PDB file of C-alpha atoms in Angstrom:
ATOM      1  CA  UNK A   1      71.421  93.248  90.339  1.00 71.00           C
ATOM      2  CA  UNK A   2      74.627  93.530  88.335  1.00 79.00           C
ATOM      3  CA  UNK A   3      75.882  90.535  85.961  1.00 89.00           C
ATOM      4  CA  UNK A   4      78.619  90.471  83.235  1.00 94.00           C
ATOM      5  CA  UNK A   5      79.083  88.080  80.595  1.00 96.00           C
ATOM      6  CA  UNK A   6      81.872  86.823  79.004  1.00 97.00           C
ATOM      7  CA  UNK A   7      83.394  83.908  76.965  1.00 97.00           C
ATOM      8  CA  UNK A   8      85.238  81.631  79.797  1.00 95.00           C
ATOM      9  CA  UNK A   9      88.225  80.572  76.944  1.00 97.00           C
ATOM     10  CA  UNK A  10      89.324  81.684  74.263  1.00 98.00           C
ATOM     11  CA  UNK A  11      92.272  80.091  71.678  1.00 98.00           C
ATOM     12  CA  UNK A  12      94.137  81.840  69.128  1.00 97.00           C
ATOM     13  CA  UNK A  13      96.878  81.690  66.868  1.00 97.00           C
ATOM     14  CA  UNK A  14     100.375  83.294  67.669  1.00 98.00           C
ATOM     15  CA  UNK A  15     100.364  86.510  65.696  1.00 97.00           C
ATOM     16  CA  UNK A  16      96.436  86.843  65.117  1.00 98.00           C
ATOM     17  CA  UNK A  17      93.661  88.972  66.672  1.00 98.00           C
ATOM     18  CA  UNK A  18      91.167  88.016  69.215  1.00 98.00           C
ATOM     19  CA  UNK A  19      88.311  89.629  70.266  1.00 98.00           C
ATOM     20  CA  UNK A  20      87.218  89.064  73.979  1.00 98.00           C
ATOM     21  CA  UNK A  21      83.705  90.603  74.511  1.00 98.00           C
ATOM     22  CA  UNK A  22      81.811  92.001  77.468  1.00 98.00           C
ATOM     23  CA  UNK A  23      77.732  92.424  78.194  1.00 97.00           C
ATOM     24  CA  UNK A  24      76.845  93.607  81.296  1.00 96.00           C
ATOM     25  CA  UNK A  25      73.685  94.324  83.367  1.00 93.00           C
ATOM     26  CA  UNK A  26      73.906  97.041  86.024  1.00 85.00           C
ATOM     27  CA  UNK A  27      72.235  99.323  88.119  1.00 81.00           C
ATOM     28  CA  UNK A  28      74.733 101.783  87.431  1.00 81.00           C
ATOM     29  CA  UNK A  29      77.330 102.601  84.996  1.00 87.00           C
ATOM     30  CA  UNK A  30      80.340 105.206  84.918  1.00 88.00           C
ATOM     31  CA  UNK A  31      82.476 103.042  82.278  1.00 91.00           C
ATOM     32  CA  UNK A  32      84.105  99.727  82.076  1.00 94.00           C
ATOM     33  CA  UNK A  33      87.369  98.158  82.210  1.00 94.00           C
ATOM     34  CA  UNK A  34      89.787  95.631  81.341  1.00 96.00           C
ATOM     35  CA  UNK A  35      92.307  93.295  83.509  1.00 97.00           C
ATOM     36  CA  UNK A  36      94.813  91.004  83.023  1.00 98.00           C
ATOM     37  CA  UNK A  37      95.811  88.260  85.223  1.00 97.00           C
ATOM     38  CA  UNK A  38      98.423  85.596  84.503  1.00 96.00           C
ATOM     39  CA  UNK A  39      98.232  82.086  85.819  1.00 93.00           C
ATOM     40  CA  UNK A  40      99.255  82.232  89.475  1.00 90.00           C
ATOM     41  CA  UNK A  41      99.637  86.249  89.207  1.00 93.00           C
ATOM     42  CA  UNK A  42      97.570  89.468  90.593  1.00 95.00           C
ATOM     43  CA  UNK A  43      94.736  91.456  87.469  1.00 96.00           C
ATOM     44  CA  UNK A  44      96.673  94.199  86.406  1.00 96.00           C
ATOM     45  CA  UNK A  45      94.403  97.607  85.250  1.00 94.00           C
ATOM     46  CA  UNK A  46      94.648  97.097  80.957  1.00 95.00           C
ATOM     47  CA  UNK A  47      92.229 100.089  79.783  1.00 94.00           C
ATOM     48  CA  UNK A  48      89.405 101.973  80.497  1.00 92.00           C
ATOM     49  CA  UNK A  49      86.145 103.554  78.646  1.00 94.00           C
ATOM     50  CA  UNK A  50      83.914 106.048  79.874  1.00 91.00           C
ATOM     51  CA  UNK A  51      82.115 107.138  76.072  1.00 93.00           C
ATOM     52  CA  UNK A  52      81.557 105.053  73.248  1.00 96.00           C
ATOM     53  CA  UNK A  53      83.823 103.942  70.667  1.00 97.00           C
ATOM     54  CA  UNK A  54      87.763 102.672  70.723  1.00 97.00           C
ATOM     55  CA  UNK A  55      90.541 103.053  72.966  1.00 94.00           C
ATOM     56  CA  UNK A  56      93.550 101.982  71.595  1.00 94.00           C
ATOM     57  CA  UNK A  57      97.028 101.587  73.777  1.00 90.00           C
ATOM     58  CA  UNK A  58      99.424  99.505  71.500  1.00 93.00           C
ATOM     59  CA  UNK A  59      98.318  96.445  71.177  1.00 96.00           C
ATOM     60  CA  UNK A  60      95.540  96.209  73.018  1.00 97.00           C
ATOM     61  CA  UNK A  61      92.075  98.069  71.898  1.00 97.00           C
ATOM     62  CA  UNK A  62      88.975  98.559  73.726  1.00 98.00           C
ATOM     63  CA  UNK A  63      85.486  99.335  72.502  1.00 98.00           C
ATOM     64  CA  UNK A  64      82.498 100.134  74.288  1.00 97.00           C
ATOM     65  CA  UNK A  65      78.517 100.619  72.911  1.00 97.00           C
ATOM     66  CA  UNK A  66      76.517 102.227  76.111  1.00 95.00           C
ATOM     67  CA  UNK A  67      73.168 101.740  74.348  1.00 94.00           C
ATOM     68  CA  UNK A  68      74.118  97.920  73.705  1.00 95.00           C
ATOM     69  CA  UNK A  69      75.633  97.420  77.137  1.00 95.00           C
ATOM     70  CA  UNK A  70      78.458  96.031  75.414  1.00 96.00           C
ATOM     71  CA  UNK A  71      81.951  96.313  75.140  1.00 98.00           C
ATOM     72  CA  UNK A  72      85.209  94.253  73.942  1.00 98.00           C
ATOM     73  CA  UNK A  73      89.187  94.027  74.073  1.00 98.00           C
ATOM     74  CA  UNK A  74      90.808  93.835  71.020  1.00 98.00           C
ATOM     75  CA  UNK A  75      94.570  91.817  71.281  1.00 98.00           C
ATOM     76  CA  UNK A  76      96.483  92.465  67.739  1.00 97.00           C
ATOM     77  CA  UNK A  77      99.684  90.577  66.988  1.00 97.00           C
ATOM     78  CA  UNK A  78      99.084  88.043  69.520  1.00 98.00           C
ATOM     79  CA  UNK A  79     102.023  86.677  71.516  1.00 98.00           C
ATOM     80  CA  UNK A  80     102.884  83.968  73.800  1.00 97.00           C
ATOM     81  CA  UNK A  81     103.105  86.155  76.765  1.00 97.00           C
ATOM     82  CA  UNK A  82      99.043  87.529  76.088  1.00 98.00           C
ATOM     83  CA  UNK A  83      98.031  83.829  77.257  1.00 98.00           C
ATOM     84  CA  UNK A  84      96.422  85.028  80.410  1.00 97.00           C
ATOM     85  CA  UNK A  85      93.021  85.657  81.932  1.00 97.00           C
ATOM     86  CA  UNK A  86      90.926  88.452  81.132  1.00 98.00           C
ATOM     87  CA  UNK A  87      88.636  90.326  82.787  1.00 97.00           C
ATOM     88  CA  UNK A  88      85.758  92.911  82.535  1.00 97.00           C
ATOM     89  CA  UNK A  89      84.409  95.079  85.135  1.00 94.00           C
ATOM     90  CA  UNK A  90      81.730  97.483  85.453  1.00 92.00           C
ATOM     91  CA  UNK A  91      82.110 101.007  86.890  1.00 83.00           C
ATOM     92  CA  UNK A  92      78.843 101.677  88.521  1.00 81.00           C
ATOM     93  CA  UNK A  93      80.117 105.001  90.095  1.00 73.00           C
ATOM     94  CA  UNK A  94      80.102 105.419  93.650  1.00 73.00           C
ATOM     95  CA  UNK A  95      80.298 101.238  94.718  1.00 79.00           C
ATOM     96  CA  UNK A  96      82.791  99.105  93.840  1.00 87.00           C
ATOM     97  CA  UNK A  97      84.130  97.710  90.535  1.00 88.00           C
ATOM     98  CA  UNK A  98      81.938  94.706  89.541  1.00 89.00           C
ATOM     99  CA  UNK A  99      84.147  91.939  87.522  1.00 92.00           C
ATOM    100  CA  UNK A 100      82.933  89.691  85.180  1.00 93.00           C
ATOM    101  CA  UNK A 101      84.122  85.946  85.412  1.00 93.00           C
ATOM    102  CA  UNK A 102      86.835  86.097  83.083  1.00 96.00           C
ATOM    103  CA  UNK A 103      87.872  84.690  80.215  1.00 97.00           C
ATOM    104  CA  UNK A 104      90.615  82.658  79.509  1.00 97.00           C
ATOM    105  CA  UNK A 105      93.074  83.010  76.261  1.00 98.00           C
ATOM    106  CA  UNK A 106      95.036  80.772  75.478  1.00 98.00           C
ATOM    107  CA  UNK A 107      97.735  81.615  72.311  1.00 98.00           C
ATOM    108  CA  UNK A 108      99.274  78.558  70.218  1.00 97.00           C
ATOM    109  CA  UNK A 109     101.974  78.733  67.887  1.00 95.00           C
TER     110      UNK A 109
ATOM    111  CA  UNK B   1     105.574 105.571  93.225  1.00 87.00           C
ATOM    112  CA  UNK B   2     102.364 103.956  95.226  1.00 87.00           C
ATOM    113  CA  UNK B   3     103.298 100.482  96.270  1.00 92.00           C
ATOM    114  CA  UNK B   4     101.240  97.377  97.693  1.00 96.00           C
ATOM    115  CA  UNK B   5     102.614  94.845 100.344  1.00 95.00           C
ATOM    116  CA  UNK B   6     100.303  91.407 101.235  1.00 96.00           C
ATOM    117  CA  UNK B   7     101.699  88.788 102.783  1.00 92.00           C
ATOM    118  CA  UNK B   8     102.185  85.875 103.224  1.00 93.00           C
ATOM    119  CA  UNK B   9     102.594  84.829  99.790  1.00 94.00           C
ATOM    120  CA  UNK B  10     101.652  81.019 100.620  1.00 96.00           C
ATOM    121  CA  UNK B  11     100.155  79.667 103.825  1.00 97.00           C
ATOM    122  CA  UNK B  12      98.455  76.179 104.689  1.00 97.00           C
ATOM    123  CA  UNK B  13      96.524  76.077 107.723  1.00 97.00           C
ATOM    124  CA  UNK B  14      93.983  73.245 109.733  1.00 98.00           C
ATOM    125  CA  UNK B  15      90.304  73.785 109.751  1.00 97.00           C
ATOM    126  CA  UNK B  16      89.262  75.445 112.898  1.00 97.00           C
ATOM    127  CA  UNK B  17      92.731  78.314 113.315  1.00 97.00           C
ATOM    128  CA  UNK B  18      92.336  81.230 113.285  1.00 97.00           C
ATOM    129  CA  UNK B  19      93.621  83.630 110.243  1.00 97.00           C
ATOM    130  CA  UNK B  20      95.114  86.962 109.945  1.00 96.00           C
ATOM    131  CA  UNK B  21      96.545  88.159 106.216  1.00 97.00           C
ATOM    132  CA  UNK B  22      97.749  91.582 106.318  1.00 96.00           C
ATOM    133  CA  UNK B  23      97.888  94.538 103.779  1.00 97.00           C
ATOM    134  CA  UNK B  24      99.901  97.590 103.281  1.00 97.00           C
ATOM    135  CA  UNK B  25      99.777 100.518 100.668  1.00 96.00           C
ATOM    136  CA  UNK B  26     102.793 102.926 100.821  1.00 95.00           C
ATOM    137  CA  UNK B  27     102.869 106.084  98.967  1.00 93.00           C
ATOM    138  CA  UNK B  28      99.190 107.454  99.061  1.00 91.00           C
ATOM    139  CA  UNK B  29      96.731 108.530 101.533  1.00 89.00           C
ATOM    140  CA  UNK B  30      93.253 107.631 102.290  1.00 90.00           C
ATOM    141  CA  UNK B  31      93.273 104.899  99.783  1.00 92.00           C
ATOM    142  CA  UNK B  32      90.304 102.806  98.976  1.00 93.00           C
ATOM    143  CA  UNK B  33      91.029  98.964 100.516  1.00 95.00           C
ATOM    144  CA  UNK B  34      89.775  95.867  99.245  1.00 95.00           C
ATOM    145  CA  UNK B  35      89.806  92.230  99.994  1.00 96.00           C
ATOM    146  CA  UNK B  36      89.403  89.765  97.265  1.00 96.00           C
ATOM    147  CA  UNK B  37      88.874  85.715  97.072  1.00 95.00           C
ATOM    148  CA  UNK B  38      89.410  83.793  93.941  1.00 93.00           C
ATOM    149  CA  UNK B  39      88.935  80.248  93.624  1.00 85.00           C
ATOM    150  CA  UNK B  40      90.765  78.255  91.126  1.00 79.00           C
ATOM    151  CA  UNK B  41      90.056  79.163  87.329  1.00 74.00           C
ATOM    152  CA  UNK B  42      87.237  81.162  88.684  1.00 80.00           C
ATOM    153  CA  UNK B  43      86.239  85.597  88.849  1.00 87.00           C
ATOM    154  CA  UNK B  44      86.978  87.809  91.608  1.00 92.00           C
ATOM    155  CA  UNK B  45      84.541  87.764  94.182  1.00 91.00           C
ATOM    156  CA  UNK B  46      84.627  90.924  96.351  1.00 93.00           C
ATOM    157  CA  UNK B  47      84.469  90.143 100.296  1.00 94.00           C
ATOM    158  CA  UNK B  48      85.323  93.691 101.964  1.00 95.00           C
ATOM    159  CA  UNK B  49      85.945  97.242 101.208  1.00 93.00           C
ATOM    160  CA  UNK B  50      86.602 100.343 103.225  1.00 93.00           C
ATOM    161  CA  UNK B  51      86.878 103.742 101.896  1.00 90.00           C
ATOM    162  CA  UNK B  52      88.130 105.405 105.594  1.00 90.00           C
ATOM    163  CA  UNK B  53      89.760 104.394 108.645  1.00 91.00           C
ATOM    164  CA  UNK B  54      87.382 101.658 110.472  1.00 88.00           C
ATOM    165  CA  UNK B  55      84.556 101.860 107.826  1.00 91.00           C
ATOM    166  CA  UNK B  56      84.315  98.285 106.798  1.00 92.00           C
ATOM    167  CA  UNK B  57      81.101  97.270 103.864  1.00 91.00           C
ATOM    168  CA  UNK B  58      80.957  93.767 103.660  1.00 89.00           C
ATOM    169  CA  UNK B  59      79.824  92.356 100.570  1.00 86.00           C
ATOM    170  CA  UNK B  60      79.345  88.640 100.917  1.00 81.00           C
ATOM    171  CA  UNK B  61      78.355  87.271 104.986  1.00 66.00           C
ATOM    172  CA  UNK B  62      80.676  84.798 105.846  1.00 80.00           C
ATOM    173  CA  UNK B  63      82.990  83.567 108.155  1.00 89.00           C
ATOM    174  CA  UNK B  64      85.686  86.281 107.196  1.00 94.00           C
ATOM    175  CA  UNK B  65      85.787  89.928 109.156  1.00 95.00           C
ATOM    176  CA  UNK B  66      88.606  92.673 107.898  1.00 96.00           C
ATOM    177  CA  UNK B  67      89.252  95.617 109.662  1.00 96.00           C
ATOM    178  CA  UNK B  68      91.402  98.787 108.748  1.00 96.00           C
ATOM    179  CA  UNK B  69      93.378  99.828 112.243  1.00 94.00           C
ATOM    180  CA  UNK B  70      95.273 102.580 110.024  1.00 94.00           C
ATOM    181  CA  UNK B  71      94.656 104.360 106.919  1.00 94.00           C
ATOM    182  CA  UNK B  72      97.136 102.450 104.904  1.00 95.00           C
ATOM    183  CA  UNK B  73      96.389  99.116 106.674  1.00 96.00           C
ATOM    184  CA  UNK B  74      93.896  96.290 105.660  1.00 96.00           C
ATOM    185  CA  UNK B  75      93.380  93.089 107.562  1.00 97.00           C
ATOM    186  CA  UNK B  76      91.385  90.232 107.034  1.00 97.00           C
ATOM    187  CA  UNK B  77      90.664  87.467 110.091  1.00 96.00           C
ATOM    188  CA  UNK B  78      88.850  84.806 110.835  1.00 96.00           C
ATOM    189  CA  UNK B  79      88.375  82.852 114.237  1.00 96.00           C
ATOM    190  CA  UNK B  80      87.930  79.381 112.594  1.00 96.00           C
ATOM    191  CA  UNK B  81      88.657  78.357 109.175  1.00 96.00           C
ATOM    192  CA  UNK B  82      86.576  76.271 107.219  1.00 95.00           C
ATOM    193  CA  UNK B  83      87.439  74.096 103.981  1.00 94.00           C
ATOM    194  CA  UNK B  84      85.648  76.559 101.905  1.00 92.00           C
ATOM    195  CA  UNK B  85      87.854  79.567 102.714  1.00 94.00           C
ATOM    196  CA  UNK B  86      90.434  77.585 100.269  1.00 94.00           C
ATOM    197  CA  UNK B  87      91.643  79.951  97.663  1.00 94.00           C
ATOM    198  CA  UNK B  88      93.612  82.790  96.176  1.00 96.00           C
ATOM    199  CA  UNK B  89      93.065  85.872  98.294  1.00 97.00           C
ATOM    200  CA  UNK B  90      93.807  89.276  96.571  1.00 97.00           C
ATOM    201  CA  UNK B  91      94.350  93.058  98.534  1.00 97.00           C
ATOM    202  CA  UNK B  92      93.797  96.122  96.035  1.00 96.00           C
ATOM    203  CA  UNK B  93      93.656  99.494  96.388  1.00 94.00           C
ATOM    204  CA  UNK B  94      92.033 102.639  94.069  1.00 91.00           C
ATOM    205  CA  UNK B  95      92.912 106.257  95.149  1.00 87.00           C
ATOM    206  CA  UNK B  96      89.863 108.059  97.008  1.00 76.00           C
ATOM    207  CA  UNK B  97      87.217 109.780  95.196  1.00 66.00           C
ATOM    208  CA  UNK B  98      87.125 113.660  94.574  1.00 57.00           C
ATOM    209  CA  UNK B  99      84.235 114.024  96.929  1.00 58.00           C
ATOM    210  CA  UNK B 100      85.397 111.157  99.001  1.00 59.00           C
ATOM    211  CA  UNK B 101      84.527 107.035  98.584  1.00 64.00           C
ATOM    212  CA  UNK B 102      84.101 105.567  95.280  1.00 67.00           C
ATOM    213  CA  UNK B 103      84.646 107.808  92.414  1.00 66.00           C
ATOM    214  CA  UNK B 104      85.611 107.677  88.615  1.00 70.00           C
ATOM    215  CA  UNK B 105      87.411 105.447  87.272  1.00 76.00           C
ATOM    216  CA  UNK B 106      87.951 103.328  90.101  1.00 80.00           C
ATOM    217  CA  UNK B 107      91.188 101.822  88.773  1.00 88.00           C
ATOM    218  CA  UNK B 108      92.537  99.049  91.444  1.00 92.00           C
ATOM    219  CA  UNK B 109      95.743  97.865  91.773  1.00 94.00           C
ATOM    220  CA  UNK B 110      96.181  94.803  93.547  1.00 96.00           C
ATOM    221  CA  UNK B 111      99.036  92.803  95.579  1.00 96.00           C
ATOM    222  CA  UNK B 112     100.615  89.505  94.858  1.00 96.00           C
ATOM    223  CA  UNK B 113      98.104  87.789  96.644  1.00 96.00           C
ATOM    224  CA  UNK B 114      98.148  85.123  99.515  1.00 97.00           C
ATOM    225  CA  UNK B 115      97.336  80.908  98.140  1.00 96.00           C
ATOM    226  CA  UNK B 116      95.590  79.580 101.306  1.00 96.00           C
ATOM    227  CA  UNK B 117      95.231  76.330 101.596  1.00 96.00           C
ATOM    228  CA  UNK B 118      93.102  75.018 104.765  1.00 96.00           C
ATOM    229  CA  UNK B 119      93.392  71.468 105.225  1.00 96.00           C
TER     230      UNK B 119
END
C-alpha cells in the first residue's frame, strides 16, 4: 500500500520559518512533491525532488532523504498570504500521484 | 499557455439526480485527466484517471462513473446522488509520459473546482 504522513496544522509567526515534513510508504517512488491550496482554492504544483538534498525556489525550500523516506518544505520569511494548506505527494512512477492529507499553516502576526 | 476549464463553479442538487460536471484542457494534447473529491478540511482522494481517449482506471468503486468522449474532455456522472457525494470536486491534468501514461514528474495542474452540495 502507499501512506504519507504529515502534521494536519501547523502555526507560525509572521516573518519566521516553518518546517512542514513528509514520511511516506510506497510501493514505488520516482520523487515527491509539494502543493499549495488556499482555503476555498485549487493545489497549485510548489516544487519537486527526484535526488536527495535541497531544492530551493525563493522562499520556499524542499528537502528530500530517499533512504529515510522522508522529505520536508521549508517556508522562510513567512507571510500572511503562506496561510494555506499543504500538501505532499508521492511519485511512484508510472500510477498516479499519491497525496498525503495535508497540513494546515496557519501564520499570525 | 495550457489552460483548464471545470464548471460549474457551485451547484446544489437533491439526493437521487443525476450529475454531470464537465472538464476541458486547451492548449495540449493527449493530456493525462483526473477527477478529484475533497471533503471539507480533508486530502485529495483520487476517483478517476485516464491517460487516452476512453481509457478510464477507477480508483475508489462508487457511485461516480467519468468518461473521456474527446482527448481534451473529462466528465464525471452519476445516475443518483447520494448525501455522501457532498464535497469539493477537483479536474487536473499532467502532460503524457515520454513512452505514453504516467511518467516523471507527474506535475498536475488542476481547475477551480466544482462545491457540490446534495441535499
Amino acid at each position: 500500500g502507499q501512506s504519507l504522513e504529515q502534521p494536519s496544522e501547523v502555526t507560525a509567526v509572521e516573518g519566521a520559518i516553518v518546517q512542514i515534513n513528509c514520511t511516506y510508504q510506497t510501493s514505488g517512488f520516482y520523487g515527491l512533491s509539494w502543493y499549495q491550496q488556499h482555503d476555498g482554492g485549487a493545489p497549485t504544483f510548489l516544487s519537486y525532488n527526484a535526488l536527495d538534498g535541497l531544492e530551493e525556489t525563493g522562499r520556499f525550500s524542499s528537502f528530500l532523504s530517499r533512504s529515510d523516506s522522508y522529505g520536508y518544505l521549508l517556508l522562510q520569511e513567512l507571510q500572511m498570504k503562506d496561510s494555506a494548506s499543504y500538501f505532499c505527494a508521492v511519485v511512484p512512477g508510472n500510477t498516479p500521484l499519491v497525496f498525503g492529507k495535508g497540513t494546515r499553516l496557519s501564520v499570525i502576526a | 499557455s495550457q489552460t483548464i476549464h471545470q464548471w460549474p463553479a457551485t451547484l446544489v442538487q437533491p439526493v437521487g439526480s443525476p450529475l454531470s460536471l464537465e472538464c476541458t484542457v486547451e492548449g495540449t494534447s493527449n493530456p493525462n485527466l483526473y477527477w478529484y473529491r475533497q471533503a471539507a478540511g480533508r486530502g485529495l482522494q483520487l476517483l478517476f484517471y485516464s491517460v487516452g481517449i476512453g481509457q478510464i482506471s477507477s480508483e475508489v468503486p462508487q457511485n461516480l462513473s467519468a468518461s473521456r468522449p474527446q482527448d481534451r474532455q473529462f466528465i464525471l456522472s452519476s445516475k443518483k446522488l447520494l448525501l455522501s457525494d457532498s464535497g469539493f470536486y477537483l479536474c487536473a491534468w499532467s502532460p503524457l509520459g515520454a513512452g505514453g501514461g504516467i511518467v516523471g514528474k507527474n506535475i498536475q495542474y488542476f481547475g477551480a473546482g466544482t462545491r457540490l452540495s446534495v441535499l
